[in-house]
Short mmCIF file of C-alpha atoms in Angstrom, two decimals:
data_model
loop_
_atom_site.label_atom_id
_atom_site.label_comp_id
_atom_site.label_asym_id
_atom_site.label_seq_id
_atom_site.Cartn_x
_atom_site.Cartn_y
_atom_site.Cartn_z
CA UNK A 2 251.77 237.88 55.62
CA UNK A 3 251.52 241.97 55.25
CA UNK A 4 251.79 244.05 52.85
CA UNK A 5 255.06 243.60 51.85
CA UNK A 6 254.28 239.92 51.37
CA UNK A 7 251.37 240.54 49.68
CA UNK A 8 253.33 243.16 46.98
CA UNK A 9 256.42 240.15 46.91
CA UNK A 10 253.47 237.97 45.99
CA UNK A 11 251.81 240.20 43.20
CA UNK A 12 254.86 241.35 41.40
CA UNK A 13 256.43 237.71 40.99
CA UNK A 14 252.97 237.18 39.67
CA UNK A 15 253.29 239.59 37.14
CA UNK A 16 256.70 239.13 35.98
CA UNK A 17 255.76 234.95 35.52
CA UNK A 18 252.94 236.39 33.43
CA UNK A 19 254.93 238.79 30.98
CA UNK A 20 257.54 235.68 29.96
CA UNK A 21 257.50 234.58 26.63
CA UNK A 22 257.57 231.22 25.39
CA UNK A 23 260.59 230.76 23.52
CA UNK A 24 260.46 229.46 20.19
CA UNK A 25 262.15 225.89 19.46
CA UNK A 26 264.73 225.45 16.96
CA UNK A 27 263.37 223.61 13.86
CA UNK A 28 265.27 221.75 10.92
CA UNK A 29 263.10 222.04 7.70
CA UNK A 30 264.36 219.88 5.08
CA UNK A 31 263.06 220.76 1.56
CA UNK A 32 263.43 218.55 -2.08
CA UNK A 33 264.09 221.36 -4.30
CA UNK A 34 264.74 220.31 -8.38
CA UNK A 35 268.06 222.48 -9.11
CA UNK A 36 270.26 222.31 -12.21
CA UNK A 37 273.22 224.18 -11.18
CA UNK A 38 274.78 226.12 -8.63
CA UNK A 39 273.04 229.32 -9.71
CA UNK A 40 269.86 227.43 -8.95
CA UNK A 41 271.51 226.67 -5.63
CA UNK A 42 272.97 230.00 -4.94
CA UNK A 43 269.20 231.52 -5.42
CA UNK A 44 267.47 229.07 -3.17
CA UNK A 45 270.52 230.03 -0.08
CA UNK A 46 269.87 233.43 -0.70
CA UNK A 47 265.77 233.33 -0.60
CA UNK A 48 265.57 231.31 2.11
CA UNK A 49 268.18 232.53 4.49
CA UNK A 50 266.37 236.11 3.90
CA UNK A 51 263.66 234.02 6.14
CA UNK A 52 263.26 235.44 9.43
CA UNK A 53 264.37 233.03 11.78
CA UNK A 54 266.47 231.21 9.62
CA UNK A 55 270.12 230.84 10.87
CA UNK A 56 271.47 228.27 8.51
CA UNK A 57 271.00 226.74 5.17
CA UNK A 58 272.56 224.18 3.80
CA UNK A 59 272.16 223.19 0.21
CA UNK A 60 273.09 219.48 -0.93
CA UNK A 61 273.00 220.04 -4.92
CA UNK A 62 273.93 216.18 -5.76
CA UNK A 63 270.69 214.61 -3.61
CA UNK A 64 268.48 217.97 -4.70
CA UNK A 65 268.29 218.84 -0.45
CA UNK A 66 268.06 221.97 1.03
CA UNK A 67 267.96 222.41 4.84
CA UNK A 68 267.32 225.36 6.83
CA UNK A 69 267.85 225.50 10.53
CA UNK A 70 266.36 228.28 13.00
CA UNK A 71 263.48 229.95 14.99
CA UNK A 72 261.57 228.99 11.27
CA UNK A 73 257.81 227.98 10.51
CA UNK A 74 257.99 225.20 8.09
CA UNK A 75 255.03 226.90 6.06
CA UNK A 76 256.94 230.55 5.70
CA UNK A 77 259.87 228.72 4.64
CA UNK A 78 258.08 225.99 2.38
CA UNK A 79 256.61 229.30 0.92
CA UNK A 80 259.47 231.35 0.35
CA UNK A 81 261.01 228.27 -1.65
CA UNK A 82 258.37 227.96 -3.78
CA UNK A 83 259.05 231.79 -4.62
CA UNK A 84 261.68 230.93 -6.47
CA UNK A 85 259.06 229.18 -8.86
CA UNK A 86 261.45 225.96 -8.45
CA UNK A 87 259.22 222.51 -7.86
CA UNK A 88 259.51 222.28 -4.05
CA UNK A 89 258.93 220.01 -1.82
CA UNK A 90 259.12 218.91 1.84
CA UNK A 91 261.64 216.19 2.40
CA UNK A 92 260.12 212.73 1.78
CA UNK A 93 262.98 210.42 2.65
CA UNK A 94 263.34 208.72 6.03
CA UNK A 95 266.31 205.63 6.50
CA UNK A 96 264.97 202.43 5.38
CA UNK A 97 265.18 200.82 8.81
CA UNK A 98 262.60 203.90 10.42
CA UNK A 99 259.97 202.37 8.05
CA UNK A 100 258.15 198.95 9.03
CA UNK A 101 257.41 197.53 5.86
CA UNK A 102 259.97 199.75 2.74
CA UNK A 103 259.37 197.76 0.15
CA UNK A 104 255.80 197.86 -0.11
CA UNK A 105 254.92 199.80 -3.81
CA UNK A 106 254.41 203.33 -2.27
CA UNK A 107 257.65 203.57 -0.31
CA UNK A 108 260.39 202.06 -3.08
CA UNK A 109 261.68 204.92 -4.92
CA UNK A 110 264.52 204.50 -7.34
CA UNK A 111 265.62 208.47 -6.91
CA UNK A 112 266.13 207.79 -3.21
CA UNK A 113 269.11 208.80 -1.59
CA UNK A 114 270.97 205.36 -0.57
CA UNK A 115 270.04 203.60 2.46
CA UNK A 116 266.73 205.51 2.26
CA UNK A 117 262.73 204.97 1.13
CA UNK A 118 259.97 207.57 0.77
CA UNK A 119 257.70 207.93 4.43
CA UNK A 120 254.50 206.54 3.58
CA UNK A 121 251.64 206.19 6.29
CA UNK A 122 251.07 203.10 8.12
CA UNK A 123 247.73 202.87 6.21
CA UNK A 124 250.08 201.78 3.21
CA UNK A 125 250.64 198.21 4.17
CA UNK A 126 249.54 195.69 2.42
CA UNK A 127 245.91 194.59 4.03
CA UNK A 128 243.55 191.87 3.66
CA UNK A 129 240.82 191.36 1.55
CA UNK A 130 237.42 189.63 1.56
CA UNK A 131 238.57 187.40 -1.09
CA UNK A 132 241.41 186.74 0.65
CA UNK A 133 239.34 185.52 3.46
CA UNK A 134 237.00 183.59 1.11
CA UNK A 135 240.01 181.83 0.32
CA UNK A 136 241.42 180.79 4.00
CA UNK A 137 238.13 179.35 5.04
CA UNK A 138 237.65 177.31 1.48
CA UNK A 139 240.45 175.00 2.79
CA UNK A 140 240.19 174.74 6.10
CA UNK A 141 240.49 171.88 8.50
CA UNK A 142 236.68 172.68 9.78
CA UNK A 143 235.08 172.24 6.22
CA UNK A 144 234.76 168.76 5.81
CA UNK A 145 233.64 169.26 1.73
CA UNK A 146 236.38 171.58 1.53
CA UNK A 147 238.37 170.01 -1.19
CA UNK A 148 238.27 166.10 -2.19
CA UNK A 149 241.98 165.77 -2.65
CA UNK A 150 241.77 166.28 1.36
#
């Protein structure tokens, strides 16, 4: 291999190194409470002064602003709340994403149609120890289980 190779070798080293990792294109959706289009006008303005932020689109009827760029949610979640509005980050998914929406937590009457509030997993309805209690009071394996039996 030489020295030629050798140098070949090094300097396509080097120039792998000094690559960047290009950043991703994100969609931040926020729930900002705004009364008119002034309010609406401010929060376009704030947040497309975001660096990184190459569009925002502002939905004044469902309250939903959504930027789209080279953004950190955070810095952009931040700059909204600048604007001393109540922010928010977008907690509405389509009803059929979720595996249980109408459990209590994810039913929300200000929903957007067609849509329920994410809640975790964790959110289901579970059992409880009475529950159990109950199950194994009438069962087929407890003979004294219940006289009407």
């Amino acid at each position: 291999m030489g020295v030629e190779g050798t140098l070949e070798y090094i300097s396509d080293l080097l120039r792998s190194v000094k690559k960047k990792k290009k950043k991703q294109t994100q969609t931040v959706a926020l729930k900002v409470r705004m009364d008119c289009e002034g309010c609406a006008r401010k929060m376009k303005s704030v947040l497309s002064s975001v660096k990184g932020a190459k569009t925002v689109d502002v939905d004044l009827k469902q309250q939903k602003v959504t930027v789209t760029g080279y953004v950190d949610p955070k810095k952009v979640l931040e700059a909204a709340k600048a604007t001393k509005k109540k922010v928010e980050m977008w907690p509405y998914v389509p009803y059929t994403l979720v595996a249980n929406p109408y459990v209590s937590q994810a039913y929300d009457k200000k929903a957007p149609a067609n849509h329920v509030r994410a809640v975790p997993v964790t959110a289901t309805v579970t059992e409880t120890t009475v529950d159990d209690h109950y199950t194994s009071m009438f069962s087929d394996d407890n003979p004294n289980a219940c006289s009407i039996m």
